[in-house]
Short mmCIF file of C-alpha atoms in Angstrom, two decimals:
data_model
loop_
_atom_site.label_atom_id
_atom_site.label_comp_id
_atom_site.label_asym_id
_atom_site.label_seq_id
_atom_site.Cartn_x
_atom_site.Cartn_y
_atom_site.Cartn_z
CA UNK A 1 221.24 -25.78 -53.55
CA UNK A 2 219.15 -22.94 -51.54
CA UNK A 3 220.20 -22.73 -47.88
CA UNK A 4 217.85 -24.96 -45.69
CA UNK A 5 215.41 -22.88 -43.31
CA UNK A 6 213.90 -23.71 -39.64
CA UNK A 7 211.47 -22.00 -37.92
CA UNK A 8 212.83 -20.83 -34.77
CA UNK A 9 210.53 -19.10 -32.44
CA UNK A 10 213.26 -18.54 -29.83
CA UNK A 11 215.99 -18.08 -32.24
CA UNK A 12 217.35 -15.20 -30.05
CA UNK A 13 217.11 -16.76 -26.43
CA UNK A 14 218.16 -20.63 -27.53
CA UNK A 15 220.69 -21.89 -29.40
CA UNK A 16 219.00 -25.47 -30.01
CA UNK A 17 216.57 -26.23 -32.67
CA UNK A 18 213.08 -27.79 -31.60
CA UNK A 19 212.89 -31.39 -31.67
CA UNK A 20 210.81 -31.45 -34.68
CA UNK A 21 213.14 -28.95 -36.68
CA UNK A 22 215.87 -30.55 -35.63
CA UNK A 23 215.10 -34.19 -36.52
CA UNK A 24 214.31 -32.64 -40.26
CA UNK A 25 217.83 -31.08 -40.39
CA UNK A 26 219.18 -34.14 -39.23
CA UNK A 27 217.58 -37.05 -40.86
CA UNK A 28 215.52 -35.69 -43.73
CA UNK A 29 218.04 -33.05 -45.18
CA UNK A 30 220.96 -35.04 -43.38
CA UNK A 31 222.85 -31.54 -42.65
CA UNK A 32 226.19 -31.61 -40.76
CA UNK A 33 228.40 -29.61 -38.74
CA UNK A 34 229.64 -26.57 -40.38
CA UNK A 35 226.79 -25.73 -42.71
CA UNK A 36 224.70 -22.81 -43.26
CA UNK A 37 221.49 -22.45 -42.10
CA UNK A 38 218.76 -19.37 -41.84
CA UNK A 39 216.48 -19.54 -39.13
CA UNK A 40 212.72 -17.93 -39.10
CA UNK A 41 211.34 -16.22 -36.10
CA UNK A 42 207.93 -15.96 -37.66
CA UNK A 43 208.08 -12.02 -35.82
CA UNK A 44 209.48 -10.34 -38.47
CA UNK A 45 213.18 -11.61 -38.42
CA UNK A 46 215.64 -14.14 -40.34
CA UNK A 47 218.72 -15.07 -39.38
CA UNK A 48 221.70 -16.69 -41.21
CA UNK A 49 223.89 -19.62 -38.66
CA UNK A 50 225.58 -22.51 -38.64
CA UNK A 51 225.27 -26.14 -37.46
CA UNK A 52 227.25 -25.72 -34.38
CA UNK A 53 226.83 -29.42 -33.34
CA UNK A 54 224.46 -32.44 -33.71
CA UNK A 55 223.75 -33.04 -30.01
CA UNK A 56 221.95 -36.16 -29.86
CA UNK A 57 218.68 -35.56 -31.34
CA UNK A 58 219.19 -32.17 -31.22
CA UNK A 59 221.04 -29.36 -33.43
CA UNK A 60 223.01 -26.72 -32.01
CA UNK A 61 223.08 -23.60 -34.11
CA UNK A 62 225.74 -20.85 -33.93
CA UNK A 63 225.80 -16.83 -33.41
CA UNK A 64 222.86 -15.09 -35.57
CA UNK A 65 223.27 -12.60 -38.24
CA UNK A 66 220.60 -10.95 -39.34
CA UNK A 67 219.67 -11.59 -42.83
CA UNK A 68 216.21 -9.78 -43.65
CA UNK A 69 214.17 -7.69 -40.92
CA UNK A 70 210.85 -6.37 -41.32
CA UNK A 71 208.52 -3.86 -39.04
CA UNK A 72 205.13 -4.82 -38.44
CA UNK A 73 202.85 -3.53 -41.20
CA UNK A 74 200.95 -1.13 -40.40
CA UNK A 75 197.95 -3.24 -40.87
CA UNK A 76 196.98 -6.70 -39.38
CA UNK A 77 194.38 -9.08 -40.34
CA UNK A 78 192.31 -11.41 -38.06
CA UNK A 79 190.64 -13.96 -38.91
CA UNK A 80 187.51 -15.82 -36.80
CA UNK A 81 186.34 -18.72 -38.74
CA UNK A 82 183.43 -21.38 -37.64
CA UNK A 83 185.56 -24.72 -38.87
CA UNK A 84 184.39 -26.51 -41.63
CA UNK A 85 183.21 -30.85 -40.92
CA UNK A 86 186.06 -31.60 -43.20
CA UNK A 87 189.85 -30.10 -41.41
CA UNK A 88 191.68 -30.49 -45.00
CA UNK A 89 189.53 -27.27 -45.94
CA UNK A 90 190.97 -25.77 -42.62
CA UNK A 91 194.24 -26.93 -43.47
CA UNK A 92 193.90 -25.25 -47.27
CA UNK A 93 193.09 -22.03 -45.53
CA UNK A 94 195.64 -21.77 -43.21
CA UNK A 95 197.90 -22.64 -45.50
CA UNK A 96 196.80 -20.32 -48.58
CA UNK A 97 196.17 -17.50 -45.89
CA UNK A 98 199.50 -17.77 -44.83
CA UNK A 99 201.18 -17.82 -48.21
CA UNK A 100 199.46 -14.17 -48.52
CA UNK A 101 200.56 -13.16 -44.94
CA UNK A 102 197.93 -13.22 -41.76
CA UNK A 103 198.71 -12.38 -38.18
CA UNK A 104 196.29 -14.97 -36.48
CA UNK A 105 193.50 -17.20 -37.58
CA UNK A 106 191.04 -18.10 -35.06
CA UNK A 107 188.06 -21.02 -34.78
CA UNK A 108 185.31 -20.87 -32.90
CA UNK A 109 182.03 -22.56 -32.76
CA UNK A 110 178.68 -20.85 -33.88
CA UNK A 111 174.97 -22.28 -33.28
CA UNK A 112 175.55 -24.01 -37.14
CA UNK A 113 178.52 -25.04 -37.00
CA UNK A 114 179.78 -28.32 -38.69
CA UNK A 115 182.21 -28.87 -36.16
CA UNK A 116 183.12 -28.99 -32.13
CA UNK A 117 187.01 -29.03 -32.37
CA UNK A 118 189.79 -28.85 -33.54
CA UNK A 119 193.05 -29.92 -33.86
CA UNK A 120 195.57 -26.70 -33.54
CA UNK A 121 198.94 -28.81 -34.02
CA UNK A 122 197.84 -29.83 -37.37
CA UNK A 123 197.14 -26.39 -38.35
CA UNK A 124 200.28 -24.92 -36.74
CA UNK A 125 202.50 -26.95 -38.57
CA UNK A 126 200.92 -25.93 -41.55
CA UNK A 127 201.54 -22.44 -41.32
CA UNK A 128 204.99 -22.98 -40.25
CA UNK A 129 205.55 -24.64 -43.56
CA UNK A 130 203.37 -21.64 -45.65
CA UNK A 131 206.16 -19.29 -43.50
CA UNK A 132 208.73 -21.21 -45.14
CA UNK A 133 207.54 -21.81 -48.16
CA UNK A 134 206.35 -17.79 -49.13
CA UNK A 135 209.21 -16.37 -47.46
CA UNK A 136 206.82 -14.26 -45.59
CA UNK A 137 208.67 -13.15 -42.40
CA UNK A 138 205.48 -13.58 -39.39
CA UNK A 139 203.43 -16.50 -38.16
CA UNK A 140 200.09 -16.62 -37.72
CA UNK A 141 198.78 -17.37 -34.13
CA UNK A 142 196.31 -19.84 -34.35
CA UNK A 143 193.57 -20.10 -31.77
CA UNK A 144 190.34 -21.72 -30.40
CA UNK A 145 188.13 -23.05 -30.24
CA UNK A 146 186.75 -20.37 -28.75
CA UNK A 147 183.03 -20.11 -28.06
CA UNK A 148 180.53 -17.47 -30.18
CA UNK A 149 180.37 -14.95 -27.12
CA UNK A 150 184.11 -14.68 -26.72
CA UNK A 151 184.60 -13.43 -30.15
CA UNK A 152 181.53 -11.29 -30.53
CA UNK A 153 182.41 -9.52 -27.33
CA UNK A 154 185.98 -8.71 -28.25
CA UNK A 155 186.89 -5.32 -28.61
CA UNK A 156 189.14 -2.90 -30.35
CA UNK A 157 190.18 -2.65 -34.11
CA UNK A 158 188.07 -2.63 -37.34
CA UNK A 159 185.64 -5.67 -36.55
CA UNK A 160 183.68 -7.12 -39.93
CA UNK A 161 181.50 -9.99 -40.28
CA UNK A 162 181.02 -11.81 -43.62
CA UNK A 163 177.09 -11.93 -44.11
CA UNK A 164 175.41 -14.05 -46.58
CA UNK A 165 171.91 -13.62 -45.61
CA UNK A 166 169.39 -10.48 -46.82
CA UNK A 167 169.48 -7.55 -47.42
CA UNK A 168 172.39 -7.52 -48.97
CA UNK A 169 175.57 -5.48 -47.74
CA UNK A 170 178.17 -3.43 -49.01
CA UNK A 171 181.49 -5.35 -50.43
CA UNK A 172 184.50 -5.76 -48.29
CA UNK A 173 186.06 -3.51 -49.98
CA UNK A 174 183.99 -0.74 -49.54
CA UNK A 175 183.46 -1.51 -45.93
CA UNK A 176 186.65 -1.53 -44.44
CA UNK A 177 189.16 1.32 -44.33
CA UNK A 178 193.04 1.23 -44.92
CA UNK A 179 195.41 0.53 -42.42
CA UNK A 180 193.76 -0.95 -39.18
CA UNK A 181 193.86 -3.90 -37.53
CA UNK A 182 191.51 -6.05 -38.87
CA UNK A 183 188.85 -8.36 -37.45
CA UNK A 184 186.84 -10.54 -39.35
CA UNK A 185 184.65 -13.24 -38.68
CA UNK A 186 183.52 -15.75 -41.45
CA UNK A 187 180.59 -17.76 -40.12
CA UNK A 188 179.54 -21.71 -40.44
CA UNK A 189 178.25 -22.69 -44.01
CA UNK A 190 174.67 -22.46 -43.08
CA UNK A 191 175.50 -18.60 -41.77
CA UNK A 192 174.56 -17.17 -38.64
CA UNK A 193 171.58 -17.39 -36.70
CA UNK A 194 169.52 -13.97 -36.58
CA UNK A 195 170.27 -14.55 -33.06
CA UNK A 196 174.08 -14.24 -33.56
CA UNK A 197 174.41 -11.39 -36.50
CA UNK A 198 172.30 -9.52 -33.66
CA UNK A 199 174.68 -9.81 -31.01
CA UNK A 200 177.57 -9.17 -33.65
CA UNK A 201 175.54 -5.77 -34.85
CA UNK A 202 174.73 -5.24 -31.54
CA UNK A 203 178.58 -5.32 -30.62
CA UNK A 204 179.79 -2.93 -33.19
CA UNK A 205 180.75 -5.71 -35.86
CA UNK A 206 179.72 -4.29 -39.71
CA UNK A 207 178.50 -6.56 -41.93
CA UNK A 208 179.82 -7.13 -45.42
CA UNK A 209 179.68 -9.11 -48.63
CA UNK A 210 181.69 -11.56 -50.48
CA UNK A 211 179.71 -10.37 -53.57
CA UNK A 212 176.64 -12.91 -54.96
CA UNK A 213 178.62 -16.28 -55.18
CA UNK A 214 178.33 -17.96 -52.36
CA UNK A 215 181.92 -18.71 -51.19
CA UNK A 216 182.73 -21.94 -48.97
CA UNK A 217 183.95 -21.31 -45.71
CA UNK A 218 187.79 -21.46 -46.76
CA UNK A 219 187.05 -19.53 -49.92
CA UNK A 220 185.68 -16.60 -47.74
CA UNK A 221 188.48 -17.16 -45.11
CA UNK A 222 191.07 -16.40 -48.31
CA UNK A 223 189.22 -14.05 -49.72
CA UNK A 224 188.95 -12.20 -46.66
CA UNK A 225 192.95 -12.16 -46.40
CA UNK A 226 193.52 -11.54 -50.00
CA UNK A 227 191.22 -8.65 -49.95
CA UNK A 228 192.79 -6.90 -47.38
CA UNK A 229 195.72 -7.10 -48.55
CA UNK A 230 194.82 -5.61 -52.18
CA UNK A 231 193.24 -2.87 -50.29
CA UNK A 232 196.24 -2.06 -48.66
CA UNK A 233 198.66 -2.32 -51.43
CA UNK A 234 199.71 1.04 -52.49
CA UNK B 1 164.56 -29.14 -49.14
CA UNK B 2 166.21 -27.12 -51.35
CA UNK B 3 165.52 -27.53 -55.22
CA UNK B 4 168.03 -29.66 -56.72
CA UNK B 5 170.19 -28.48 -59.14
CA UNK B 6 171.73 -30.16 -62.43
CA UNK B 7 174.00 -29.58 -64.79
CA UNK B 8 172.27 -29.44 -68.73
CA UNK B 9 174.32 -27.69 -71.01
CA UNK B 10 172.18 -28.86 -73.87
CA UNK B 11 169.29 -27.74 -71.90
CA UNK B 12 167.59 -25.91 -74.42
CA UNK B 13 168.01 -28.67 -76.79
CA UNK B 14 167.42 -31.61 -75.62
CA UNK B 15 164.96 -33.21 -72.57
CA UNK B 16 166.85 -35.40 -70.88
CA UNK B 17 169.73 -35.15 -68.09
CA UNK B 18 173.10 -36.63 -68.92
CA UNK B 19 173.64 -40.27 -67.84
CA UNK B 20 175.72 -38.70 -65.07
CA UNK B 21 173.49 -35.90 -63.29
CA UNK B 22 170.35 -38.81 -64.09
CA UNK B 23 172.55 -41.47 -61.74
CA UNK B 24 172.74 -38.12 -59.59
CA UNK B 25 169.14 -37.69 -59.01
CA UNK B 26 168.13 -41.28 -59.60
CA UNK B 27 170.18 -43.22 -57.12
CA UNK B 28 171.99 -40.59 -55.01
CA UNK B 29 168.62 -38.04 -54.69
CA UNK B 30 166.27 -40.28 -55.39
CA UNK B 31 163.89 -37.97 -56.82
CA UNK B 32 160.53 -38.71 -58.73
CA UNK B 33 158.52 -37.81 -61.85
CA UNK B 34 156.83 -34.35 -61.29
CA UNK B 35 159.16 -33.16 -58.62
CA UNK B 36 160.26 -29.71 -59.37
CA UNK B 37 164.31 -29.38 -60.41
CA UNK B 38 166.80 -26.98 -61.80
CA UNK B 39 168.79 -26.48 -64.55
CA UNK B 40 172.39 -24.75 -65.44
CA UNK B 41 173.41 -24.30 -68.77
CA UNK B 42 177.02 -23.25 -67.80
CA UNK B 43 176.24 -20.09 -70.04
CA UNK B 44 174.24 -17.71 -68.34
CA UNK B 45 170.86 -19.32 -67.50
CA UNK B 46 169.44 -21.18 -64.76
CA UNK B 47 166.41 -22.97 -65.43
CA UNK B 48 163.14 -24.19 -63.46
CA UNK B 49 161.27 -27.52 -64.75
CA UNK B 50 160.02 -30.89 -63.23
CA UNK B 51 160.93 -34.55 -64.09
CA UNK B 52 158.74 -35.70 -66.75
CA UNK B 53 159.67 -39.13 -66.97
CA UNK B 54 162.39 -42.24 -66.00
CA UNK B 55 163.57 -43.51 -68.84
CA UNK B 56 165.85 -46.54 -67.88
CA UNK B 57 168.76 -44.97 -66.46
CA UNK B 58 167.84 -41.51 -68.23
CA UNK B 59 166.06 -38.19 -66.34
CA UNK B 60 163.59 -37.05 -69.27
CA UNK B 61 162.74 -33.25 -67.87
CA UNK B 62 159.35 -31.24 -68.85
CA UNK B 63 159.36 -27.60 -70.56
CA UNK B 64 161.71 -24.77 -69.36
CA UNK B 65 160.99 -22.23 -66.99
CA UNK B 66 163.72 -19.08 -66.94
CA UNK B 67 164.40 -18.20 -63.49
CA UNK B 68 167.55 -16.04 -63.62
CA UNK B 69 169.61 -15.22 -66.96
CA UNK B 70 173.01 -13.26 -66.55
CA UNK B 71 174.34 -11.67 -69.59
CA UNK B 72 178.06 -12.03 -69.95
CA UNK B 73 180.02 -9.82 -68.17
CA UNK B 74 181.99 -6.97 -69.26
CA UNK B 75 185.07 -8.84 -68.28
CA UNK B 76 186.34 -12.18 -68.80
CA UNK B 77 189.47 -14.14 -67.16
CA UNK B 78 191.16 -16.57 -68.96
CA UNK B 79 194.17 -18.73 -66.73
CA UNK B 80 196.65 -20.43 -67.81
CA UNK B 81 198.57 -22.47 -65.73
CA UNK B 82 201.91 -24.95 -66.15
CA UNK B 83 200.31 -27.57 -63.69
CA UNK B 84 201.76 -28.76 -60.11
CA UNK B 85 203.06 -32.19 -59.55
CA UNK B 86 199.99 -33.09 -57.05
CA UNK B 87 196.47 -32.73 -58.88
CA UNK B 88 194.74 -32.64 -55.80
CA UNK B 89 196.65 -28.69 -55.88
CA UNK B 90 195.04 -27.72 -59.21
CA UNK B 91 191.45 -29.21 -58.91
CA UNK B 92 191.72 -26.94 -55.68
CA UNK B 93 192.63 -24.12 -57.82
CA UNK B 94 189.61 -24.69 -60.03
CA UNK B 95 187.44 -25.31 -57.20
CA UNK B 96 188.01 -22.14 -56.00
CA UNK B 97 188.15 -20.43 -59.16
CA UNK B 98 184.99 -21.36 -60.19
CA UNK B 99 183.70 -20.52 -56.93
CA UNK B 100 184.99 -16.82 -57.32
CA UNK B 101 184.07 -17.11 -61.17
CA UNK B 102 186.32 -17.94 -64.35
CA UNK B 103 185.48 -18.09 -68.28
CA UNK B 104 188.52 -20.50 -68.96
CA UNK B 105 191.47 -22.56 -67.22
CA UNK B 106 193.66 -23.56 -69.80
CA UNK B 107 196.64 -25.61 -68.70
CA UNK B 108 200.19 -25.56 -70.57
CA UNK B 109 203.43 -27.61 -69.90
CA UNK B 110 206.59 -25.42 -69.61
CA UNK B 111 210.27 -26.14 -69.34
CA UNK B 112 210.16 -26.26 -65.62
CA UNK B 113 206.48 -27.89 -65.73
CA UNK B 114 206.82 -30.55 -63.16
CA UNK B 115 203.75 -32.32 -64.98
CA UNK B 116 203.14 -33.19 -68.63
CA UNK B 117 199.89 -34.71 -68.54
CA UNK B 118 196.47 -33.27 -67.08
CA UNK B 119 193.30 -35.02 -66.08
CA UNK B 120 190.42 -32.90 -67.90
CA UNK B 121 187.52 -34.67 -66.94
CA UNK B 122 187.99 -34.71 -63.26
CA UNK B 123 189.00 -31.09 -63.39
CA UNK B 124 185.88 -30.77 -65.28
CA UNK B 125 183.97 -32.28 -62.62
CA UNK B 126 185.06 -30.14 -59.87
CA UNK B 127 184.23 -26.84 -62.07
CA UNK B 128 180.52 -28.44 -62.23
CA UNK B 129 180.30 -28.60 -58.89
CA UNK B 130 181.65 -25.43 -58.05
CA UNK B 131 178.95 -23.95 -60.02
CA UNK B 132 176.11 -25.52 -58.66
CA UNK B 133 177.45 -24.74 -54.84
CA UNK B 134 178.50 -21.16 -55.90
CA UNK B 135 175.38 -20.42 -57.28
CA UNK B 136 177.46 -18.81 -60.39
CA UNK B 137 175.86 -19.38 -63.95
CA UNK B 138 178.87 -19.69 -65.98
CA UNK B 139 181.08 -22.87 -66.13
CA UNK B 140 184.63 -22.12 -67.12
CA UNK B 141 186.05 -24.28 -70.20
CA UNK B 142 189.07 -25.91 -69.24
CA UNK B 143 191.56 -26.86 -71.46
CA UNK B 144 194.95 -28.73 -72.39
CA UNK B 145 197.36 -29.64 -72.25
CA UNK B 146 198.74 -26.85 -74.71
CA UNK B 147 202.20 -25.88 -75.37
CA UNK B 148 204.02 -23.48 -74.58
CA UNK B 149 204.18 -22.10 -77.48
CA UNK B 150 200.80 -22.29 -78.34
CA UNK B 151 200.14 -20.34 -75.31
CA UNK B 152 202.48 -17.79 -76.01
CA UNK B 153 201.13 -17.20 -79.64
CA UNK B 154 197.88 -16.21 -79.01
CA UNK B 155 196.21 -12.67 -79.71
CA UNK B 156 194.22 -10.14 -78.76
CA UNK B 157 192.43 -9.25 -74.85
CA UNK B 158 194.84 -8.18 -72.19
CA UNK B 159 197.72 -10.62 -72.12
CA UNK B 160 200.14 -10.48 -69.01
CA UNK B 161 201.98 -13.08 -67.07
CA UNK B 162 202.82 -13.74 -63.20
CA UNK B 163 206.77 -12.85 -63.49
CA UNK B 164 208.74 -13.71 -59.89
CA UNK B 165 212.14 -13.04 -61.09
CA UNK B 166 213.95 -10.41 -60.86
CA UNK B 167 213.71 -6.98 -61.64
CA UNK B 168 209.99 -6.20 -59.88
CA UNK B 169 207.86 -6.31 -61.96
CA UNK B 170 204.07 -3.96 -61.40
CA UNK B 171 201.62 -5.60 -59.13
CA UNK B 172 198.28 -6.92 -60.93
CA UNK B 173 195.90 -4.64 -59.72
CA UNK B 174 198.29 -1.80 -61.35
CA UNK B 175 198.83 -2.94 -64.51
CA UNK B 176 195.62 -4.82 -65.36
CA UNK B 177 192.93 -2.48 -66.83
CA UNK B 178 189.24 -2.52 -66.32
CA UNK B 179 186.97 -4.92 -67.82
CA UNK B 180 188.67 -6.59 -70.61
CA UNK B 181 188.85 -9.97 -71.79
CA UNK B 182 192.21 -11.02 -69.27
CA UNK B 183 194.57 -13.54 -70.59
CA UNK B 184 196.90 -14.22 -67.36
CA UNK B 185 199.41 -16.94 -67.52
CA UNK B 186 200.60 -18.17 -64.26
CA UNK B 187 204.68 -19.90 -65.07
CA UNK B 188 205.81 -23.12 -62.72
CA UNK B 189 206.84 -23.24 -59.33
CA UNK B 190 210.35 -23.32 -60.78
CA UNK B 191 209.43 -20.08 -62.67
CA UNK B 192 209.69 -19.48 -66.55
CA UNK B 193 213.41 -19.72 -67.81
CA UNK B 194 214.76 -16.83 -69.24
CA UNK B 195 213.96 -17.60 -73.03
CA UNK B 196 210.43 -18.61 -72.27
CA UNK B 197 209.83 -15.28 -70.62
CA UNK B 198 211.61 -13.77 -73.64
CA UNK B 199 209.24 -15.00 -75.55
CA UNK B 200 206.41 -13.77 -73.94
CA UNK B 201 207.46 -10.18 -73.53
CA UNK B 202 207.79 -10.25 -77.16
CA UNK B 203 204.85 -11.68 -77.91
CA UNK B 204 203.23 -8.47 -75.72
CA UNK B 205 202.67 -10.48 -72.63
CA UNK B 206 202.93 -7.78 -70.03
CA UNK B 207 204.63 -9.38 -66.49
CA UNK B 208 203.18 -8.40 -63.50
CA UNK B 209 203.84 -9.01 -59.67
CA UNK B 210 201.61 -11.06 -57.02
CA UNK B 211 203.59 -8.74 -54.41
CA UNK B 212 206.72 -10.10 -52.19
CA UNK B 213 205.23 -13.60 -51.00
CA UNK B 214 206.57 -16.45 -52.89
CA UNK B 215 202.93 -17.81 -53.74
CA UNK B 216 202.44 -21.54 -54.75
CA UNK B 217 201.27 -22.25 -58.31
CA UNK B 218 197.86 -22.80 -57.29
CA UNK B 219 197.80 -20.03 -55.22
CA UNK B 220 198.74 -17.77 -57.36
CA UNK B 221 196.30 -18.67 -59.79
CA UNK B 222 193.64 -18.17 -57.23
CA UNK B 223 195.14 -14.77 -56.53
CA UNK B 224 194.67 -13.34 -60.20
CA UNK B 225 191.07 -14.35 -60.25
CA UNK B 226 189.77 -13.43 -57.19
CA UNK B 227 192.40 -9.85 -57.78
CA UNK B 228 190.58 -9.67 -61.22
CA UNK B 229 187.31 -9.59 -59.94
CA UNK B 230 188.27 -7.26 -56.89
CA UNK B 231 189.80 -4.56 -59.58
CA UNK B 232 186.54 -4.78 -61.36
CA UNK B 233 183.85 -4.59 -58.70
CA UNK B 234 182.31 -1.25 -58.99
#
């Protein structure tokens, strides 16, 4: 059987599993004292342990070994998204996006958007189980909601918005150089506003296309993090 | 309002909507003789025309009126996929496919298949609607459930598999080529065993790589088509 992994944000400064983490090693895979465990920091590490005790409701874990380390790459993508009426397509997203690797994924709320929150601990727990699942080695950070004029003012990095509307724009791919840190917004289903792609021009984000099939929200999202990933494969 | 859109693939043959897209615009749209609609064919054509008549629970629709025609591309993709346990995960997959466009999902059952029966006609209802939301003009066919070995027997186009095991295998986007008819078989979560991927390499499947994430089955599927389509954007 493979050896059972937690996520462990604090892996280096505790020696307890969370509450949630722990309850899974205790009543789902009904571990006990002794066994092997690896733990995921979801910031680039993985550690091999053991059970050290069942305390309560909570596990104990032992000294860390390091069993797989990995740098930051030395690209990062970003993701804004306007949420979708329906938080399953969220959920698909964040999920799928973190099966391919993304360093945060962030909602906000757009003159059309479908939808005025959002539930973040749903989402989280998602892409601690993508982490798992992939083997991947970081966690996204997942944010928001965050209003329209907090992401369109942000600056720094490569920053890309995913434009639907006329004249068309050049591909992703063509728009976006290798190796930055990547921020890309993915507006509501009914696009932006010509009020908001103005303030996004205005602020230095380039517009781009998905190509001529108009994506759903999550499709964009996943394309978005799948293509910058192909770009940056060598 | 938009122009509604239906599904014909007998457009140019016959005048009336199936009893399905007629329920569609009778009950759910409740449109009326003379208002303007459109047809897809699924093959490269969307048409313009007007309801001529309700027939009982049939749409009878006037004379044809081309409004965009797409000649087939100069590549094709072709998936085939050992389905996942939960449906819900592959009529995702072909939702998302068909968004990003696909000529065929054809589904197989492996050793390590986790399912041995498929529902077509739901599958085939999601691919309709993916079309008519993605604004594409061709509807994949979708197929099985085949065997194994009738997958593995088949010739000609550019045949390659998703290979996790060990040694590393290429990634896609390296050992694809541009704008051929792509045959891409995507194993089981549990992988192919060692004989079935025998088998393959013999029968010139090329393996290729989805890169160091462990990607689910449905996700990898996505991956090759939306990859396929990246490799051949100009």
């Amino acid at each position: 059987m493979s050896i059972a992994v937690f996520y462990a944000p604090n892996a280096k400064d505790s020696s307890y599993l969370s509450e949630e983490e722990s309850f899974h090693a205790i009543r789902v895979l009904r571990l006990r004292v002794g066994e092997t465990i690896h733990l995921l920091d979801g910031r680039g590490s993985k550690f091999s342990t053991n059970i050290a005790a069942l305390e309560g409701k909570k596990v104990a874990f032992g000294p860390l070994e390091v069993v797989e380390s990995e740098p930051a790459p030395a690209y990062s993508i970003h993701l804004y998204v306007a949420p979708t009426k329906q938080m399953e397509r969220m959920e698909w997203m964040v999920e799928k996006c973190g099966e391919f690797g993304i360093h945060g994924i962030h909602f906000f709320a757009s003159k059309n958007s479908e939808r005025k929150e959002i539930k973040l601990q749903r989402l989280e727990k998602t892409a601690i189980s993508a982490l798992k699942q992939s083997k991947n080695l970081y966690l996204p950070e997942i944010t928001g909601l965050h209003t329209f004029k907090e992401i369109a003012d942000k600056e720094g990095g490569e920053k890309l918005f995913a434009f639907i509307s006329n004249p068309p724009v050049s591909v992703l791919m063509k728009t976006a150089a290798k190796n930055k840190e990547y921020h890309v917004i993915v507006g509501p289903e009914g696009d932006f506003t010509p009020e908001e792609s103005d303030i996004l021009s205005k602020n230095n984000w380039k517009p781009f296309s998905l190509g001529k099939s108009i994506l759903r929200t999550e499709t964009a999202g996943i394309a978005v993090c799948l293509g910058l990933h192909i770009l940056n494969a060598d």
